[in-house]
XYZ file of C-alpha atoms in Angstrom:
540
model
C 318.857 -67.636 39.718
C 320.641 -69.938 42.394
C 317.993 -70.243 45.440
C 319.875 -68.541 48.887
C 319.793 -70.030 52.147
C 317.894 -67.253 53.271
C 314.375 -67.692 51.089
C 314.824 -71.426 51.785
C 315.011 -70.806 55.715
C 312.384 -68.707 55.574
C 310.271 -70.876 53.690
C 310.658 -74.063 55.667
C 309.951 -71.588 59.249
C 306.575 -71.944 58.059
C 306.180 -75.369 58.764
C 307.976 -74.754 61.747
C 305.661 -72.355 63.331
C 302.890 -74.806 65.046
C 305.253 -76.852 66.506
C 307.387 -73.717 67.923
C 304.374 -72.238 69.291
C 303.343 -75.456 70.852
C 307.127 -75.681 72.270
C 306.943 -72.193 73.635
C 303.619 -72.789 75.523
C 305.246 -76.402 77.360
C 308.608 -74.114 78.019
C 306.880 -71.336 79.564
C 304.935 -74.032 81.852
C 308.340 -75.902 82.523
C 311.905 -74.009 82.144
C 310.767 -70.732 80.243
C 314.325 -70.100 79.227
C 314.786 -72.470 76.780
C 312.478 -71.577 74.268
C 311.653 -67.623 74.986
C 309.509 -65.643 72.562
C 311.562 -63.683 69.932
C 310.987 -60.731 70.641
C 313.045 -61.285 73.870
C 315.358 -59.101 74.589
C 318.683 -60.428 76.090
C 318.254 -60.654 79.415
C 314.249 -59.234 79.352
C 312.148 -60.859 81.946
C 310.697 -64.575 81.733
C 306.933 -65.760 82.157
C 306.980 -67.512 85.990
C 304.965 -70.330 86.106
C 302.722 -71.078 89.545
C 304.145 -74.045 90.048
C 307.461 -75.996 90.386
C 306.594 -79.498 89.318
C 307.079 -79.053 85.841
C 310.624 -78.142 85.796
C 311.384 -80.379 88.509
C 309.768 -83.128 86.464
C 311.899 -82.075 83.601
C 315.047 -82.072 85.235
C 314.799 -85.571 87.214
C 314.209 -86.929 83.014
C 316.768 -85.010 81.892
C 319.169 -86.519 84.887
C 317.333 -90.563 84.042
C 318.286 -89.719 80.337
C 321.889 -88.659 81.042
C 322.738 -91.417 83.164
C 321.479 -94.343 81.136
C 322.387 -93.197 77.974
C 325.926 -91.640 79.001
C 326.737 -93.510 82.192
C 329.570 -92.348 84.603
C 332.575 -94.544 85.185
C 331.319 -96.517 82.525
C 331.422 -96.997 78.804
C 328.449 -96.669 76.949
C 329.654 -98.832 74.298
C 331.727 -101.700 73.535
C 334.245 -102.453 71.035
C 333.592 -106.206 69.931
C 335.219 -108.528 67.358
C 333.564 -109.895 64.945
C 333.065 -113.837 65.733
C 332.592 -114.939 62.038
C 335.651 -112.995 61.197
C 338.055 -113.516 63.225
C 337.301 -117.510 62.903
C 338.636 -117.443 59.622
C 342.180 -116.091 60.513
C 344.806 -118.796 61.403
C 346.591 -119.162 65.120
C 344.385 -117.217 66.627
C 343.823 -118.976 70.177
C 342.066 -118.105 73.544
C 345.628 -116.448 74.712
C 346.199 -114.211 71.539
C 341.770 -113.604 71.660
C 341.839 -112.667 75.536
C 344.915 -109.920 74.464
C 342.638 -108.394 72.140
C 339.782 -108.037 74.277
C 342.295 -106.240 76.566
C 343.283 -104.062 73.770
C 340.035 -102.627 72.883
C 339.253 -102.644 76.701
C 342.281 -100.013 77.183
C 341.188 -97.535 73.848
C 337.683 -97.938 74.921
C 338.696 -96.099 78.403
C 340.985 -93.869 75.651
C 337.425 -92.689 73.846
C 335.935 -92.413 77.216
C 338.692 -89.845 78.564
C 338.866 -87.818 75.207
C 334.714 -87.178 75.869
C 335.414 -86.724 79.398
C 337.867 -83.878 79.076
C 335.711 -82.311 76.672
C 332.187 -80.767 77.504
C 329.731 -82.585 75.579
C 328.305 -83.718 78.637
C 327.036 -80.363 79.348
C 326.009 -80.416 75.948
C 323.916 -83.464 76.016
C 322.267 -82.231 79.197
C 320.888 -79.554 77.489
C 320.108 -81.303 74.592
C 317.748 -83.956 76.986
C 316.292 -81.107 78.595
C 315.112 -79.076 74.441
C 313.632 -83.013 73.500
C 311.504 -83.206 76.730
C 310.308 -79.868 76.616
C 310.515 -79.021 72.943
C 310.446 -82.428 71.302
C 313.208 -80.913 69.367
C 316.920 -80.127 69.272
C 320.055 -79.924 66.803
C 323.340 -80.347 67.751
C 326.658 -80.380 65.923
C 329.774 -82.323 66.342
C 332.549 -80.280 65.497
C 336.528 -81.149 65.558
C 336.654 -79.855 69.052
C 333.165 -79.789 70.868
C 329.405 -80.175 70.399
C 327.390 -77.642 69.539
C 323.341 -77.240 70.476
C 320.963 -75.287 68.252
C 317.149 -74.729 69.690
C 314.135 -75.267 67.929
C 313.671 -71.384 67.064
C 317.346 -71.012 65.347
C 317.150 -74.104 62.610
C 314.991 -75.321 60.426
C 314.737 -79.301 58.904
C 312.820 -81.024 55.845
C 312.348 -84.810 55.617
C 311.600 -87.162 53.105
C 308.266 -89.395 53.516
C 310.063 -92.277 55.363
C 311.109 -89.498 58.187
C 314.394 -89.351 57.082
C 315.949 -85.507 57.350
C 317.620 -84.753 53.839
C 317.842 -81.224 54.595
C 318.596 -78.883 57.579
C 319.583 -74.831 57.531
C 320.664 -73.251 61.246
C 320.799 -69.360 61.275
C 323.084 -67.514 64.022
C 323.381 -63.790 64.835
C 327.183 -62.883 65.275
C 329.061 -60.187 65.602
C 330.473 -58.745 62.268
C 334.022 -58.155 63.498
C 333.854 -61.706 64.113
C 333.449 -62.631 60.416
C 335.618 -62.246 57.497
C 336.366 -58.468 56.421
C 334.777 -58.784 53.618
C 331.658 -59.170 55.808
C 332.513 -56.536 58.980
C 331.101 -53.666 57.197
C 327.726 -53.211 57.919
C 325.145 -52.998 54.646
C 323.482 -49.827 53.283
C 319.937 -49.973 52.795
C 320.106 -50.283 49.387
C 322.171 -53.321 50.085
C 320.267 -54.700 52.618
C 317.273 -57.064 51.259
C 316.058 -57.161 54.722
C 315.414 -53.106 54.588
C 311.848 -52.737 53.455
C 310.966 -51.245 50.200
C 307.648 -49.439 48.701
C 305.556 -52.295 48.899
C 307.029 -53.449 53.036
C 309.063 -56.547 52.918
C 309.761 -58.893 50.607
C 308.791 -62.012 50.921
C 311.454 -65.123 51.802
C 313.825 -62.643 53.472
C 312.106 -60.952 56.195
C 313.699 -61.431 59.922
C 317.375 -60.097 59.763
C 319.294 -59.496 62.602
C 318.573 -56.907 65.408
C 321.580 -55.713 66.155
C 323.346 -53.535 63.277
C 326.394 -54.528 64.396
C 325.316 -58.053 63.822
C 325.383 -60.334 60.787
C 322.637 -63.403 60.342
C 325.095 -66.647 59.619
C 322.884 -69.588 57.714
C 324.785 -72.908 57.382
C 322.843 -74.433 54.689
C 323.546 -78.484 54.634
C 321.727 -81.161 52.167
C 321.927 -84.839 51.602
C 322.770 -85.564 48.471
C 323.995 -89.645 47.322
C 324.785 -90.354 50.523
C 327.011 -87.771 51.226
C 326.078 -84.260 53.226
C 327.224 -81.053 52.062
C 327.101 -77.636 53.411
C 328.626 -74.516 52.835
C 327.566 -71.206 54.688
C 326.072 -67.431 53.466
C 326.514 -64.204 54.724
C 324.729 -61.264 53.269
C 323.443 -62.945 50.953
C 326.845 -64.444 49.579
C 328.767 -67.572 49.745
C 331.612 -67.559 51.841
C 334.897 -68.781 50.887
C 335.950 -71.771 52.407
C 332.932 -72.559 53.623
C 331.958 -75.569 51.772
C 332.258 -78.965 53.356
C 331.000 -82.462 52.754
C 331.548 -85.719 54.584
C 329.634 -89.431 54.196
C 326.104 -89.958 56.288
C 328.198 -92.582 58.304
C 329.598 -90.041 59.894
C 327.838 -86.817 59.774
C 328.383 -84.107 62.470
C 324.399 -83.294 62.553
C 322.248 -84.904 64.476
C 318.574 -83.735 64.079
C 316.705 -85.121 67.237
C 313.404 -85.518 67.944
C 311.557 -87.105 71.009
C 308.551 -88.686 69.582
C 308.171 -89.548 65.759
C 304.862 -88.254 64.094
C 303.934 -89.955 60.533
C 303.932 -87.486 57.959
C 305.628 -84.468 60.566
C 309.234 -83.302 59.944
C 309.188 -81.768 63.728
C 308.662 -84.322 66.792
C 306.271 -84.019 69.728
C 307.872 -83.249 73.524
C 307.096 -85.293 76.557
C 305.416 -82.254 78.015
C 303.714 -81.509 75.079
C 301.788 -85.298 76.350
C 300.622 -83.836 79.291
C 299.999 -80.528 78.745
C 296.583 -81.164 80.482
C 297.816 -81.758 83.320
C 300.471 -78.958 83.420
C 297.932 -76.486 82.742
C 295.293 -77.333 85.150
C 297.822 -77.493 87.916
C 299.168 -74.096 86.998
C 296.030 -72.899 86.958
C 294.695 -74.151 90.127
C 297.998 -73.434 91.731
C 297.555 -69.915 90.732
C 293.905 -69.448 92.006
C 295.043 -71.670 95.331
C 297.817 -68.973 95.924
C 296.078 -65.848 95.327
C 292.908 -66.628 97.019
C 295.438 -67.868 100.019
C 296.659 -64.762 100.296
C 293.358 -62.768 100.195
C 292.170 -65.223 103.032
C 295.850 -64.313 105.299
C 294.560 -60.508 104.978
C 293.578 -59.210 108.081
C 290.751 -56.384 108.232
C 288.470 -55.282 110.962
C 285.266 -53.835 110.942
C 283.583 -51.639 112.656
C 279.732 -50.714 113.261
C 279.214 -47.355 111.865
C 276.753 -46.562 115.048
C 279.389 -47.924 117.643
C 280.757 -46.385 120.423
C 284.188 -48.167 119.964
C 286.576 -45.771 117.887
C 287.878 -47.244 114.748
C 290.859 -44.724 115.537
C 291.644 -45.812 118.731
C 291.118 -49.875 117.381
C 293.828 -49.418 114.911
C 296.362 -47.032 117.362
C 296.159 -49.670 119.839
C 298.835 -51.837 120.763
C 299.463 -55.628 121.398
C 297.717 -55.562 124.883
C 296.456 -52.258 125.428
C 293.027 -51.240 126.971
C 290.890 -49.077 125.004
C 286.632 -48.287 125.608
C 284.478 -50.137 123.864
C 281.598 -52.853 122.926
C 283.541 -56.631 121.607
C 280.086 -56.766 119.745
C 280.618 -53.132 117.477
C 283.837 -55.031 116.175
C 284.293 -57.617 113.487
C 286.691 -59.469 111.227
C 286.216 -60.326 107.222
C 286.368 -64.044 106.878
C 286.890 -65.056 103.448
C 284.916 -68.395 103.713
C 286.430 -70.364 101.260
C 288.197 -73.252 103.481
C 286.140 -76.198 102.071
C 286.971 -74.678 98.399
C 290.528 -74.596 99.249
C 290.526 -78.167 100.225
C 288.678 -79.059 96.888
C 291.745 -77.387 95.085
C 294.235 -78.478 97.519
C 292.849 -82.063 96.734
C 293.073 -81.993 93.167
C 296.443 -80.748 93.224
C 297.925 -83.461 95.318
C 296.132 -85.582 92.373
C 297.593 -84.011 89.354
C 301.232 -83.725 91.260
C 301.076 -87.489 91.993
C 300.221 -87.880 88.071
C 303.147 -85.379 87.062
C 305.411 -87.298 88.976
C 304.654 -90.774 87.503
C 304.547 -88.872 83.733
C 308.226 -87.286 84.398
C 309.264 -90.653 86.428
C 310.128 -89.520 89.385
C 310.304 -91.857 92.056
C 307.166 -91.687 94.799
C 307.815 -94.616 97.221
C 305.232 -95.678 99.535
C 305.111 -93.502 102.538
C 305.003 -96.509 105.240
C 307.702 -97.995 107.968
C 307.216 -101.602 106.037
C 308.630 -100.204 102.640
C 311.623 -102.016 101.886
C 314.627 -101.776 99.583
C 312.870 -104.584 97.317
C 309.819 -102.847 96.668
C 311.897 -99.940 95.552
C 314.337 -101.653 93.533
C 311.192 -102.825 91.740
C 309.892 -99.318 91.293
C 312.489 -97.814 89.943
C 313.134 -100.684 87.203
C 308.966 -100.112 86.252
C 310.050 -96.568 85.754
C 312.940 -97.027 83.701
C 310.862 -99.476 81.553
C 308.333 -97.179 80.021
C 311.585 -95.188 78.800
C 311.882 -98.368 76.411
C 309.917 -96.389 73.306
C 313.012 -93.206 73.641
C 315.912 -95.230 74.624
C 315.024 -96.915 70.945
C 315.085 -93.703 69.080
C 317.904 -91.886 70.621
C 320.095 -94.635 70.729
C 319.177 -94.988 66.688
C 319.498 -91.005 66.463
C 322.182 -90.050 69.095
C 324.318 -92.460 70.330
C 325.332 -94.369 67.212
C 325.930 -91.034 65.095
C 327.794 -90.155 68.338
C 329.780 -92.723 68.662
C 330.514 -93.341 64.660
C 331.737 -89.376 64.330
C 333.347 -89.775 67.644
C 335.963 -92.565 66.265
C 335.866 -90.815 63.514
C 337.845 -87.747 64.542
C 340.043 -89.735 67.227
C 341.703 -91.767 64.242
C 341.589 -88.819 62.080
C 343.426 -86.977 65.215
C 345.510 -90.170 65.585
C 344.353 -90.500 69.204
C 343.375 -94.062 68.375
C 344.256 -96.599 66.011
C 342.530 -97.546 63.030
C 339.579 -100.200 63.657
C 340.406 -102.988 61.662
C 337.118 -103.092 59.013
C 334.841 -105.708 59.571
C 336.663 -107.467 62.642
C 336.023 -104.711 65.509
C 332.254 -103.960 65.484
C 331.374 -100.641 67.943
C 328.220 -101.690 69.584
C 325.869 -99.603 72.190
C 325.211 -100.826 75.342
C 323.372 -98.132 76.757
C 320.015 -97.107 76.899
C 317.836 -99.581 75.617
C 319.976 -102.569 76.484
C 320.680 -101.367 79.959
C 316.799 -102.077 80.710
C 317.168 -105.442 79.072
C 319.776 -106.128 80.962
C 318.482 -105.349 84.100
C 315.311 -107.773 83.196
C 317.726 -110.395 83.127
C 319.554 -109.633 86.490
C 316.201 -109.868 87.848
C 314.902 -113.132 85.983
C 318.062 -114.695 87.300
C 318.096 -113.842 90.618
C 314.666 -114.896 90.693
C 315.785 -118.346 89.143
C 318.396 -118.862 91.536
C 316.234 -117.625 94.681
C 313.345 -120.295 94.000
C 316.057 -122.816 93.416
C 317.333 -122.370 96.678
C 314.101 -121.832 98.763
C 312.497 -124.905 97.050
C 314.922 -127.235 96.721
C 317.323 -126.037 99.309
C 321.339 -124.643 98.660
C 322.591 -128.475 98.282
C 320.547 -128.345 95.380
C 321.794 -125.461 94.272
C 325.713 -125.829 94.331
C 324.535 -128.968 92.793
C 322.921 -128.235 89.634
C 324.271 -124.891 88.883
C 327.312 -124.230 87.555
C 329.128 -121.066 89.626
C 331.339 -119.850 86.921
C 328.525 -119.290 84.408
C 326.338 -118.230 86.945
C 328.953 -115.201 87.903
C 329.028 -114.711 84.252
C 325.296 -113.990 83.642
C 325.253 -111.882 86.600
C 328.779 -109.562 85.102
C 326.725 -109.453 82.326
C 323.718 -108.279 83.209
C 325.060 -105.766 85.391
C 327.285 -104.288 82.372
C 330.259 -105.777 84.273
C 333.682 -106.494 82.274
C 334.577 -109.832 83.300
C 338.130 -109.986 81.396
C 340.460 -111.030 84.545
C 338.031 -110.643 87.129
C 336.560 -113.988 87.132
C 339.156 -117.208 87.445
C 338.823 -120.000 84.573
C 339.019 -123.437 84.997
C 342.681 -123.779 84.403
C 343.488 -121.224 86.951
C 341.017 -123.067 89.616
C 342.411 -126.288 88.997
C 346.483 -124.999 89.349
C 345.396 -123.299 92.573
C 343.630 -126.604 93.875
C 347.265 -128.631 93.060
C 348.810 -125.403 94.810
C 346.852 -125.894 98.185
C 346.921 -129.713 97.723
C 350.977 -129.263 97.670
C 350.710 -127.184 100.730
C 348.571 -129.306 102.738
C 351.181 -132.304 102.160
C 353.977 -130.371 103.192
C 352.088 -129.420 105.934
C 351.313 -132.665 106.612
C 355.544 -133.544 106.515
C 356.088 -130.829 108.764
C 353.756 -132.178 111.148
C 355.407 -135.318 111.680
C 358.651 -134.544 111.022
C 357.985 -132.537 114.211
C 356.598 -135.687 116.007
C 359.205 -137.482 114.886
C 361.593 -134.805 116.456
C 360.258 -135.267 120.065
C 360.581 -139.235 120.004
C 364.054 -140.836 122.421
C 365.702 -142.102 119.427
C 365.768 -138.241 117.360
C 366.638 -137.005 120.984
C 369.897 -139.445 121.143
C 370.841 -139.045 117.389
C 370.473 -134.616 117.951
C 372.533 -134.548 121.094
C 375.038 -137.193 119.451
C 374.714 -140.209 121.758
C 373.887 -143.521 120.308
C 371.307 -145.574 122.030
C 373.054 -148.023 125.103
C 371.652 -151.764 124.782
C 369.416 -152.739 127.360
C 370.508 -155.591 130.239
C 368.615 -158.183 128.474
C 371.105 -157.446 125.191
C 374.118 -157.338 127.336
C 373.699 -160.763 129.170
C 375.149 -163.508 127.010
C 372.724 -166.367 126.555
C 374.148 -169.547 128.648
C 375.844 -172.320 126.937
C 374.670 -175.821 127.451
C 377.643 -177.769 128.871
C-alpha cells in the first residue's frame, strides 16, 4: 500500500518536536506570536514576557537583515556578462559593450519593480523575524506571491550532507474552499482521524479542529534533480495537483539560521542566548513585583495607642486629628540595596542583549564623533558575515533564479542569453566586503595625503580609478556617471577653443578703441601730417 502524506508528516513531527519546543520557549521570551502553543485558540491570550529587550532585539535584526540583504532603491543583484564569452564573439567593441551594460541596467530596475509591486517584502520580513527566533522557516514562491510556513505547520528530512530532499507543509482550510469532491465533511467511519477501540491510530493522529475544516498536506520530494509534489486531502490525491519543476529553480526554500551537523532543523539566534534572555526575564520579573510591594503604602498603628486608627485613615490631606507621632508607623520594605543588586545586573545583561541582537550602543559622551560610529556600526555588521553566507546560498540565489524564472516565463523580461549574462548577488555578504574596501581605501588615500601632502597625492594617484574603487565599493553604478578619457580630453580642446576666442575677442576689442579703427568706423581716412605735406626742397 502507497505510503500517504499524512503517516509520513506525522512521522517526521517527531524529529521535529525538540527543536519546536525549544522554538516555542525563545518565542514566548521574544515575540510570543510567532510560534504559539497548539492548543491556541485563534485569538486566545499570549504568554507576556517581563521584559522588552528581546523583541526589540529581534526586530532591530530583522530590520539589519532586510536592508542588507534586500536593499531599498537598490538592486540586490547584478546582471553581468560573461568576460570569457563574450571575447569570443566578433565586433563587439567598448560602444556596442557599454549598450549592453545599459540594457541589463534597465531590466535589472524591470525585476526590481515587478518585486516591488508585489509583497514579498512583507514576506521576507517575517521570514527574518521565524530564523532569529525559531532558527526555522519555509516559504514558497508561487506565480504570484511568496508564501511563509512556520516551524509548527511543515515538516523537512535531509540527506547526510544537509541537503533537504524532502519537505511536507500541512494547512487547515475551509472545505467550501476545496474541490466538491472534498466540501462534504467525513463520517466517522470515514474519518481515520476519529478514534477507534483501541484510541488512535498511530501516523494519523492531529486532524483538523474545526469540522468545517479540511487538513491540506502538500507532499514534495527530490527526486534526479527534479522536485515533485502533488497534494492530499482526506486521505486522497487530488486531481491536478501534481507538479514538478528542476532544483535550479524550485519554489521552496527551506531556511535555517545556523547549520547543525547531523540536524535536519537549524538553531535560532535567540536560541544562543537563551541565558541571558531568561535571567533578565526573570530578574525583571522579581525587580517589578517586589517594586511594587515596596510603592505600597500601609500604616501602623500601636494596639495600646491613644491615636485612632479610624480617625488616621478618615483624615484628610492636612487635617488635625489627636494623637501621639510615636503610636504611628509605616512598613518599609527594606530591600533598596537588593534592588540595586538587580537593577545592576540588568543594565549588564541589557548591554549584552544589545551587542548579541546588534543594536547600536554608542558611547554616551560629548567627544563621540561620527567616525567612531561609522566604525561601530561596520564591527556590527561584520559578525553577520557567518548568516549573510548561508542565506545568500539559501535565499537570495533560489530567489533570484525562480524570480527570472517566472518573469521570462510571464514574458516580462527577455530571455538571458545562456552562458553570456551571469545573475550575480551583491548583497549581503559582499556588501560587508565591500564596505572593508571603502574603508581600506580611504585609509590609503588619507595617509597619502597627511604624510606626503595633496601634491603628492594628485601626483601619484590616478583620479579616474580612484572614483572607480570608491563607485564600487559603495555598490555605485558607474555606467555614465563617471567621464572617460576621451570625453575629458574633447572637453579640454572645447575650453582650449573657448579661451582663444576669448582671447580674439579681447583684442579685437582693443583693436576697436585705437584712432585708426575710429577713422576707418566713422568713414574718414586718416589726413597726412605737415611733415608729409611739405615737399622736400630741391637743390638748385
Amino acid at each position: 500500500m502507497k505510503e500517504l502524506a499524512q503517516a509520513r508528516y506525522q512521522y517526521l513531527v517527531t524529529d521535529r518536536q525538540p527543536f519546536l519546543d525549544a522554538a516555542r520557549e525563545c518565542a514566548a521570551l521574544t515575540i510570543p506570536y510567532l510560534l504559539p502553543e497548539d492548543d491556541l485558540a485563534s485569538g486566545g491570550a499570549l504568554p507576556i514576557p517581563w521584559q522588552s529587550q528581546g523583541s526589540r532585539g529581534v526586530n532591530v535584526l530583522s530590520a539589519k537583515l532586510m536592508l542588507s540583504l534586500f536593499p531599498i532603491n537598490t538592486s540586490f543583484f547584478k546582471l553581468q556578462i560573461n568576460d570569457a564569452e563574450i571575447a569570443s564573439l566578433p565586433n563587439v567593441d567598448a560602444q556596442v559593450r557599454s549598450e549592453i551594460d545599459l540594457s541589463l541596467s534597465k531590466m535589472e530596475k524591470m525585476i526590481m519593480q515587478q518585486i516591488a509591486e508585489s509583497s514579498d517584502r512583507v514576506i521576507l520580513h517575517g521570514a527574518m523575524k521565524h530564523l532569529i527566533v525559531t532558527g526555522n522557516v519555509l516559504l514558497f514562491a508561487g506565480k504570484k506571491n511568496l508564501k511563509l510556513f512556520p516551524m509548527d505547520r511543515y515538516v523537512v528530512n535531509r540527506d547526510g550532507d544537509g541537503s533537504c530532499i524532502e519537505i511536507i507543509t500541512k494547512e487547515s482550510i475551509h472545505r467550501s474552499l476545496l474541490p466538491k469532491e472534498f466540501q462534504k465533511p467525513l463520517t466517522g467511519s470515514e474519518d481515520s482521524n476519529s478514534p477507534g477501540e483501541d484510541g488512535p491510530k498511530f501516523g494519523v493522529v492531529g486532524g483538523s479542529a474545526k469540522k468545517d475544516d479540511a487538513d491540506v498536506y502538500t507532499w514534495a520530494k527530490l527526486d534526479n534533480g527534479q522536485w515533485k509534489w502533488h497534494q492530499e486531502i482526506d486521505q486522497k490525491i487530488v486531481n491536478g495537483s501534481h507538479s514538478s519543476t528542476p532544483k535550479k529553480i524550485s519554489p521552496w526554500m527551506p531556511l535555517m539560521w545556523n547549520v547543525c551537523d547531523g540536524e535536519a532543523w537549524g538553531r535560532s539566534r535567540c536560541e544562543e542566548f537563551i541565558g541571558d534572555l531568561k535571567s533578565l526575564d526573570g530578574l525583571m520579573q522579581s525587580l517589578v513585583e517586589g517594586s511594587a510591594s515596596a510603592a505600597k503604602v500601609v500604616f501602623m498603628v500601636s494596639p495600646s495607642a491613644t491615636t485612632k486608627a479610624q480617625s488616621l485613615a478618615r483624615a484628610s490631606n492636612g487635617q488635625v486629628i489627636q494623637g501621639r507621632a510615636d503610636d504611628v508607623s509605616v512598613v518599609n520594605v527594606g530591600k533598596t540595596a537588593d534592588f540595586r543588586t538587580a537593577s545592576e545586573m540588568i543594565a549588564s545583561l541589557t548591554s549584552r542583549l544589545s551587542d548579541a541582537f546588534l543594536i547600536l550602543n554608542p558611547r554616551q559622551s560629548e567627544r563621540t564623533t561620527a567616525t567612531e560610529i561609522s566604525a561601530l556600526i561596520q564591527e556590527l555588521n561584520e559578525q553577520l558575515g557567518g548568516i549573510f553566507g548561508n542565506l545568500t546560498i539559501s535565499l537570495l540565489t533560489p530567489y533570484l533564479d525562480r524570480k527570472l524564472y517566472l518573469l521570462t516565463r510571464n514574458k516580462a523580461i527577455p530571455s538571458l542569453p545562456k552562458g553570456l549574462v551571469m545573475p550575480t548577488i551583491v548583497a549581503g555578504l559582499n556588501s560587508v566586503g565591500r564596505g572593508q574596501d571603502k574603508q581600506s581605501l580611504m585609509e590609503f588615500v588619507t595617509t597619502i595625503a597627511q604624510t606626503m601632502g595633496p601634491e603628492a597625492l594628485m601626483q601619484y594617484v590616478n583620479p579616474q580609478e580612484f572614483l572607480k574603487r570608491l563607485a564600487a565599493s559603495s555598490g555605485i553604478e558607474t555606467l555614465g556617471l563617471i567621464k572617460d578619457e576621451q570625453q575629458i580630453q574633447a572637453e579640454k580642446q572645447e575650453a582650449m577653443q573657448q579661451a582663444q576666442q576669448q582671447e580674439l575677442l579681447k583684442q579685437a576689442g582693443q583693436l576697436s578703441k585705437s584712432p585708426i579703427a575710429e577713422q576707418f568706423i566713422n568713414g574718414q581716412p586718416q589726413q597726412p601730417t605737415q611733415e608729409t605735406q611739405e615737399a622736400p626742397p630741391t637743390e638748385s
